[in-house]
């Protein structure tokens, strides 16, 4: 690695020469930011920060609905739509709890890839991320596949189906959980290779 010699004058030793590392572009590409090793590759950081953004946007939607917003509420259907339309304390509590869980998921994703996250116990952190990823993939994946099979006519539910809400779940809401889980999983898997 390249070293620079710089003169660092001081009152006691005006002639002192100190070595100083130079940050090269190779360092930043190999997991160095500002001369500090991040321990993560660019792929791991990109997946982690993207997972955090997906979670943050999803949390914002939950907060919007919790505070009485009704845009796109009809695309959710079922009890969530009824609760949102009815409003009141119940809707606020449920919406803010959902947003809180999503914000915690965003914080987890950032902790995986941000240098400050290295202050946390690493095994539990990465273990929690692996479990969260698995649950998100399972939840989103099962709902996307099941919903798609209903829309395609391969599964015929006993009761009525809100096809508009189901399309939104398959293409947006449940797919969003699936995407979040896949990004979190990519973060974990690519970290294992770092």
mmCIF file of N, CA and C in Angstrom, residues 58-133:
data_model
loop_
_atom_site.group_PDB
_atom_site.id
_atom_site.type_symbol
_atom_site.label_atom_id
_atom_site.label_comp_id
_atom_site.label_asym_id
_atom_site.label_seq_id
_atom_site.Cartn_x
_atom_site.Cartn_y
_atom_site.Cartn_z
ATOM 1 N N UNK A 58 -41.999 1.011 2.877
ATOM 2 C CA UNK A 58 -43.143 0.235 3.358
ATOM 3 C C UNK A 58 -43.620 0.784 4.706
ATOM 4 N N UNK A 59 -42.699 1.173 5.583
ATOM 5 C CA UNK A 59 -43.063 1.766 6.870
ATOM 6 C C UNK A 59 -43.793 3.084 6.665
ATOM 7 N N UNK A 60 -43.364 3.873 5.692
ATOM 8 C CA UNK A 60 -44.018 5.152 5.410
ATOM 9 C C UNK A 60 -45.469 4.932 4.984
ATOM 10 N N UNK A 61 -45.719 3.909 4.193
ATOM 11 C CA UNK A 61 -47.100 3.592 3.787
ATOM 12 C C UNK A 61 -47.927 3.253 5.027
ATOM 13 N N UNK A 62 -47.371 2.458 5.928
ATOM 14 C CA UNK A 62 -48.088 2.094 7.160
ATOM 15 C C UNK A 62 -48.385 3.317 8.018
ATOM 16 N N UNK A 63 -47.428 4.223 8.141
ATOM 17 C CA UNK A 63 -47.652 5.443 8.914
ATOM 18 C C UNK A 63 -48.739 6.295 8.260
ATOM 19 N N UNK A 64 -48.682 6.408 6.935
ATOM 20 C CA UNK A 64 -49.697 7.171 6.200
ATOM 21 C C UNK A 64 -51.096 6.632 6.489
ATOM 22 N N UNK A 65 -51.261 5.323 6.400
ATOM 23 C CA UNK A 65 -52.572 4.719 6.679
ATOM 24 C C UNK A 65 -52.939 4.859 8.150
ATOM 25 N N UNK A 66 -51.969 4.740 9.056
ATOM 26 C CA UNK A 66 -52.244 4.872 10.488
ATOM 27 C C UNK A 66 -52.753 6.263 10.832
ATOM 28 N N UNK A 67 -52.264 7.254 10.103
ATOM 29 C CA UNK A 67 -52.669 8.634 10.376
ATOM 30 C C UNK A 67 -53.907 9.061 9.601
ATOM 31 N N UNK A 68 -54.594 8.089 8.992
ATOM 32 C CA UNK A 68 -55.871 8.375 8.353
ATOM 33 C C UNK A 68 -55.842 8.477 6.847
ATOM 34 N N UNK A 69 -54.693 8.329 6.211
ATOM 35 C CA UNK A 69 -54.635 8.348 4.759
ATOM 36 C C UNK A 69 -55.397 7.167 4.174
ATOM 37 N N UNK A 70 -56.049 7.391 3.047
ATOM 38 C CA UNK A 70 -56.860 6.312 2.468
ATOM 39 C C UNK A 70 -56.484 5.953 1.042
ATOM 40 N N UNK A 71 -55.517 6.656 0.462
ATOM 41 C CA UNK A 71 -55.090 6.322 -0.897
ATOM 42 C C UNK A 71 -54.530 4.907 -0.907
ATOM 43 N N UNK A 72 -54.929 4.124 -1.871
ATOM 44 C CA UNK A 72 -54.506 2.732 -2.080
ATOM 45 C C UNK A 72 -54.972 1.768 -0.988
ATOM 46 N N UNK A 73 -55.731 2.239 -0.012
ATOM 47 C CA UNK A 73 -56.229 1.362 1.044
ATOM 48 C C UNK A 73 -57.149 0.288 0.467
ATOM 49 N N UNK A 74 -57.884 0.640 -0.565
ATOM 50 C CA UNK A 74 -58.786 -0.345 -1.191
ATOM 51 C C UNK A 74 -58.014 -1.470 -1.875
ATOM 52 N N UNK A 75 -56.737 -1.267 -2.142
ATOM 53 C CA UNK A 75 -55.938 -2.306 -2.791
ATOM 54 C C UNK A 75 -55.455 -3.359 -1.797
ATOM 55 N N UNK A 76 -55.655 -3.099 -0.506
ATOM 56 C CA UNK A 76 -55.252 -4.053 0.516
ATOM 57 C C UNK A 76 -56.396 -5.014 0.811
ATOM 58 N N UNK A 77 -57.615 -4.472 0.857
ATOM 59 C CA UNK A 77 -58.789 -5.305 1.086
ATOM 60 C C UNK A 77 -58.864 -5.850 2.503
ATOM 61 N N UNK A 78 -59.904 -6.616 2.752
ATOM 62 C CA UNK A 78 -60.076 -7.336 4.008
ATOM 63 C C UNK A 78 -60.139 -6.465 5.241
ATOM 64 N N UNK A 79 -59.687 -7.040 6.348
ATOM 65 C CA UNK A 79 -59.764 -6.374 7.653
ATOM 66 C C UNK A 79 -58.906 -5.119 7.726
ATOM 67 N N UNK A 80 -57.769 -5.137 7.041
ATOM 68 C CA UNK A 80 -56.898 -3.960 7.078
ATOM 69 C C UNK A 80 -57.604 -2.769 6.439
ATOM 70 N N UNK A 81 -58.253 -3.004 5.303
ATOM 71 C CA UNK A 81 -59.006 -1.925 4.652
ATOM 72 C C UNK A 81 -60.142 -1.451 5.552
ATOM 73 N N UNK A 82 -60.896 -2.377 6.134
ATOM 74 C CA UNK A 82 -62.016 -2.014 7.021
ATOM 75 C C UNK A 82 -61.518 -1.184 8.201
ATOM 76 N N UNK A 83 -60.433 -1.630 8.808
ATOM 77 C CA UNK A 83 -59.870 -0.914 9.956
ATOM 78 C C UNK A 83 -59.417 0.485 9.552
ATOM 79 N N UNK A 84 -58.754 0.589 8.408
ATOM 80 C CA UNK A 84 -58.285 1.884 7.932
ATOM 81 C C UNK A 84 -59.418 2.836 7.604
ATOM 82 N N UNK A 85 -60.472 2.318 7.002
ATOM 83 C CA UNK A 85 -61.622 3.159 6.661
ATOM 84 C C UNK A 85 -62.381 3.593 7.909
ATOM 85 N N UNK A 86 -62.450 2.698 8.901
ATOM 86 C CA UNK A 86 -63.135 3.012 10.156
ATOM 87 C C UNK A 86 -62.332 4.033 10.964
ATOM 88 N N UNK A 87 -61.016 3.942 10.898
ATOM 89 C CA UNK A 87 -60.158 4.875 11.627
ATOM 90 C C UNK A 87 -60.186 4.630 13.117
ATOM 91 N N UNK A 88 -59.812 5.634 13.869
ATOM 92 C CA UNK A 88 -59.823 5.532 15.323
ATOM 93 C C UNK A 88 -58.505 5.031 15.890
ATOM 94 N N UNK A 89 -58.528 4.825 17.211
ATOM 95 C CA UNK A 89 -57.318 4.443 17.930
ATOM 96 C C UNK A 89 -56.797 3.084 17.476
ATOM 97 N N UNK A 90 -57.691 2.149 17.201
ATOM 98 C CA UNK A 90 -57.274 0.814 16.765
ATOM 99 C C UNK A 90 -56.460 0.864 15.488
ATOM 100 N N UNK A 91 -56.919 1.657 14.531
ATOM 101 C CA UNK A 91 -56.209 1.785 13.255
ATOM 102 C C UNK A 91 -54.842 2.433 13.464
ATOM 103 N N UNK A 92 -54.789 3.416 14.342
ATOM 104 C CA UNK A 92 -53.518 4.097 14.614
ATOM 105 C C UNK A 92 -52.529 3.136 15.266
ATOM 106 N N UNK A 93 -52.987 2.393 16.264
ATOM 107 C CA UNK A 93 -52.104 1.467 16.981
ATOM 108 C C UNK A 93 -51.598 0.375 16.042
ATOM 109 N N UNK A 94 -52.489 -0.249 15.275
ATOM 110 C CA UNK A 94 -52.083 -1.322 14.363
ATOM 111 C C UNK A 94 -51.121 -0.784 13.304
ATOM 112 N N UNK A 95 -51.465 0.369 12.739
ATOM 113 C CA UNK A 95 -50.612 0.960 11.699
ATOM 114 C C UNK A 95 -49.241 1.333 12.223
ATOM 115 N N UNK A 96 -49.187 1.920 13.410
ATOM 116 C CA UNK A 96 -47.892 2.318 13.974
ATOM 117 C C UNK A 96 -47.075 1.111 14.430
ATOM 118 N N UNK A 97 -47.735 0.065 14.905
ATOM 119 C CA UNK A 97 -47.015 -1.170 15.232
ATOM 120 C C UNK A 97 -46.394 -1.777 13.973
ATOM 121 N N UNK A 98 -47.171 -1.821 12.898
ATOM 122 C CA UNK A 98 -46.651 -2.345 11.627
ATOM 123 C C UNK A 98 -45.471 -1.499 11.153
ATOM 124 N N UNK A 99 -45.619 -0.184 11.259
ATOM 125 C CA UNK A 99 -44.526 0.707 10.848
ATOM 126 C C UNK A 99 -43.302 0.495 11.730
ATOM 127 N N UNK A 100 -43.506 0.290 13.025
ATOM 128 C CA UNK A 100 -42.387 0.061 13.934
ATOM 129 C C UNK A 100 -41.604 -1.194 13.592
ATOM 130 N N UNK A 101 -42.320 -2.265 13.250
ATOM 131 C CA UNK A 101 -41.642 -3.508 12.862
ATOM 132 C C UNK A 101 -40.846 -3.291 11.575
ATOM 133 N N UNK A 102 -41.428 -2.567 10.639
ATOM 134 C CA UNK A 102 -40.738 -2.300 9.370
ATOM 135 C C UNK A 102 -39.527 -1.391 9.584
ATOM 136 N N UNK A 103 -39.646 -0.423 10.482
ATOM 137 C CA UNK A 103 -38.497 0.437 10.804
ATOM 138 C C UNK A 103 -37.389 -0.363 11.479
ATOM 139 N N UNK A 104 -37.766 -1.293 12.344
ATOM 140 C CA UNK A 104 -36.759 -2.161 12.970
ATOM 141 C C UNK A 104 -36.054 -2.992 11.896
ATOM 142 N N UNK A 105 -36.814 -3.450 10.908
ATOM 143 C CA UNK A 105 -36.212 -4.195 9.799
ATOM 144 C C UNK A 105 -35.246 -3.338 8.996
ATOM 145 N N UNK A 106 -35.599 -2.082 8.810
ATOM 146 C CA UNK A 106 -34.693 -1.166 8.104
ATOM 147 C C UNK A 106 -33.420 -0.942 8.914
ATOM 148 N N UNK A 107 -33.566 -0.758 10.225
ATOM 149 C CA UNK A 107 -32.398 -0.560 11.093
ATOM 150 C C UNK A 107 -31.502 -1.797 11.077
ATOM 151 N N UNK A 108 -32.107 -2.977 11.066
ATOM 152 C CA UNK A 108 -31.331 -4.212 10.998
ATOM 153 C C UNK A 108 -30.507 -4.260 9.716
ATOM 154 N N UNK A 109 -31.140 -3.934 8.592
ATOM 155 C CA UNK A 109 -30.430 -3.963 7.310
ATOM 156 C C UNK A 109 -29.261 -2.981 7.297
ATOM 157 N N UNK A 110 -29.467 -1.795 7.847
ATOM 158 C CA UNK A 110 -28.383 -0.802 7.900
ATOM 159 C C UNK A 110 -27.272 -1.274 8.841
ATOM 160 N N UNK A 111 -27.641 -1.860 9.977
ATOM 161 C CA UNK A 111 -26.630 -2.336 10.933
ATOM 162 C C UNK A 111 -25.736 -3.408 10.321
ATOM 163 N N UNK A 112 -26.265 -4.147 9.364
ATOM 164 C CA UNK A 112 -25.463 -5.193 8.727
ATOM 165 C C UNK A 112 -24.327 -4.627 7.885
ATOM 166 N N UNK A 113 -24.530 -3.460 7.303
ATOM 167 C CA UNK A 113 -23.572 -2.966 6.310
ATOM 168 C C UNK A 113 -22.883 -1.656 6.681
ATOM 169 N N UNK A 114 -23.401 -0.931 7.635
ATOM 170 C CA UNK A 114 -22.782 0.330 8.034
ATOM 171 C C UNK A 114 -21.671 0.045 9.034
ATOM 172 N N UNK A 115 -20.544 0.755 8.932
ATOM 173 C CA UNK A 115 -19.438 0.511 9.873
ATOM 174 C C UNK A 115 -19.854 0.594 11.343
ATOM 175 N N UNK A 116 -20.798 1.448 11.688
ATOM 176 C CA UNK A 116 -21.235 1.550 13.085
ATOM 177 C C UNK A 116 -21.873 0.248 13.569
ATOM 178 N N UNK A 117 -22.409 -0.541 12.654
ATOM 179 C CA UNK A 117 -23.011 -1.818 13.014
ATOM 180 C C UNK A 117 -22.017 -2.827 13.552
ATOM 181 N N UNK A 118 -20.730 -2.578 13.321
ATOM 182 C CA UNK A 118 -19.695 -3.491 13.825
ATOM 183 C C UNK A 118 -19.576 -3.428 15.342
ATOM 184 N N UNK A 119 -20.179 -2.414 15.947
ATOM 185 C CA UNK A 119 -20.155 -2.304 17.409
ATOM 186 C C UNK A 119 -21.126 -3.290 18.061
ATOM 187 N N UNK A 120 -22.056 -3.815 17.283
ATOM 188 C CA UNK A 120 -23.047 -4.754 17.792
ATOM 189 C C UNK A 120 -22.492 -6.170 17.736
ATOM 190 N N UNK A 121 -22.997 -7.068 18.578
ATOM 191 C CA UNK A 121 -22.550 -8.469 18.512
ATOM 192 C C UNK A 121 -22.889 -9.056 17.137
ATOM 193 N N UNK A 122 -21.873 -9.478 16.409
ATOM 194 C CA UNK A 122 -22.046 -9.851 15.015
ATOM 195 C C UNK A 122 -22.836 -11.150 14.793
ATOM 196 N N UNK A 123 -22.552 -12.186 15.544
ATOM 197 C CA UNK A 123 -23.271 -13.451 15.315
ATOM 198 C C UNK A 123 -24.771 -13.301 15.524
ATOM 199 N N UNK A 124 -25.217 -12.717 16.637
ATOM 200 C CA UNK A 124 -26.669 -12.542 16.796
ATOM 201 C C UNK A 124 -27.268 -11.631 15.715
ATOM 202 N N UNK A 125 -26.526 -10.601 15.337
ATOM 203 C CA UNK A 125 -27.014 -9.673 14.315
ATOM 204 C C UNK A 125 -27.248 -10.387 12.988
ATOM 205 N N UNK A 126 -26.233 -11.127 12.528
ATOM 206 C CA UNK A 126 -26.354 -11.822 11.249
ATOM 207 C C UNK A 126 -27.320 -12.993 11.351
ATOM 208 N N UNK A 127 -27.398 -13.626 12.526
ATOM 209 C CA UNK A 127 -28.374 -14.701 12.725
ATOM 210 C C UNK A 127 -29.798 -14.170 12.652
ATOM 211 N N UNK A 128 -30.041 -13.030 13.305
ATOM 212 C CA UNK A 128 -31.361 -12.398 13.255
ATOM 213 C C UNK A 128 -31.711 -12.019 11.819
ATOM 214 N N UNK A 129 -30.732 -11.498 11.088
ATOM 215 C CA UNK A 129 -30.971 -11.121 9.690
ATOM 216 C C UNK A 129 -31.316 -12.341 8.848
ATOM 217 N N UNK A 130 -30.646 -13.464 9.083
ATOM 218 C CA UNK A 130 -30.939 -14.683 8.323
ATOM 219 C C UNK A 130 -32.355 -15.176 8.623
ATOM 220 N N UNK A 131 -32.749 -15.142 9.901
ATOM 221 C CA UNK A 131 -34.103 -15.574 10.282
ATOM 222 C C UNK A 131 -35.143 -14.625 9.684
ATOM 223 N N UNK A 132 -34.904 -13.317 9.807
ATOM 224 C CA UNK A 132 -35.842 -12.329 9.255
ATOM 225 C C UNK A 132 -35.982 -12.502 7.746
ATOM 226 N N UNK A 133 -34.866 -12.712 7.072
ATOM 227 C CA UNK A 133 -34.897 -12.933 5.633
ATOM 228 C C UNK A 133 -35.738 -14.157 5.294
#
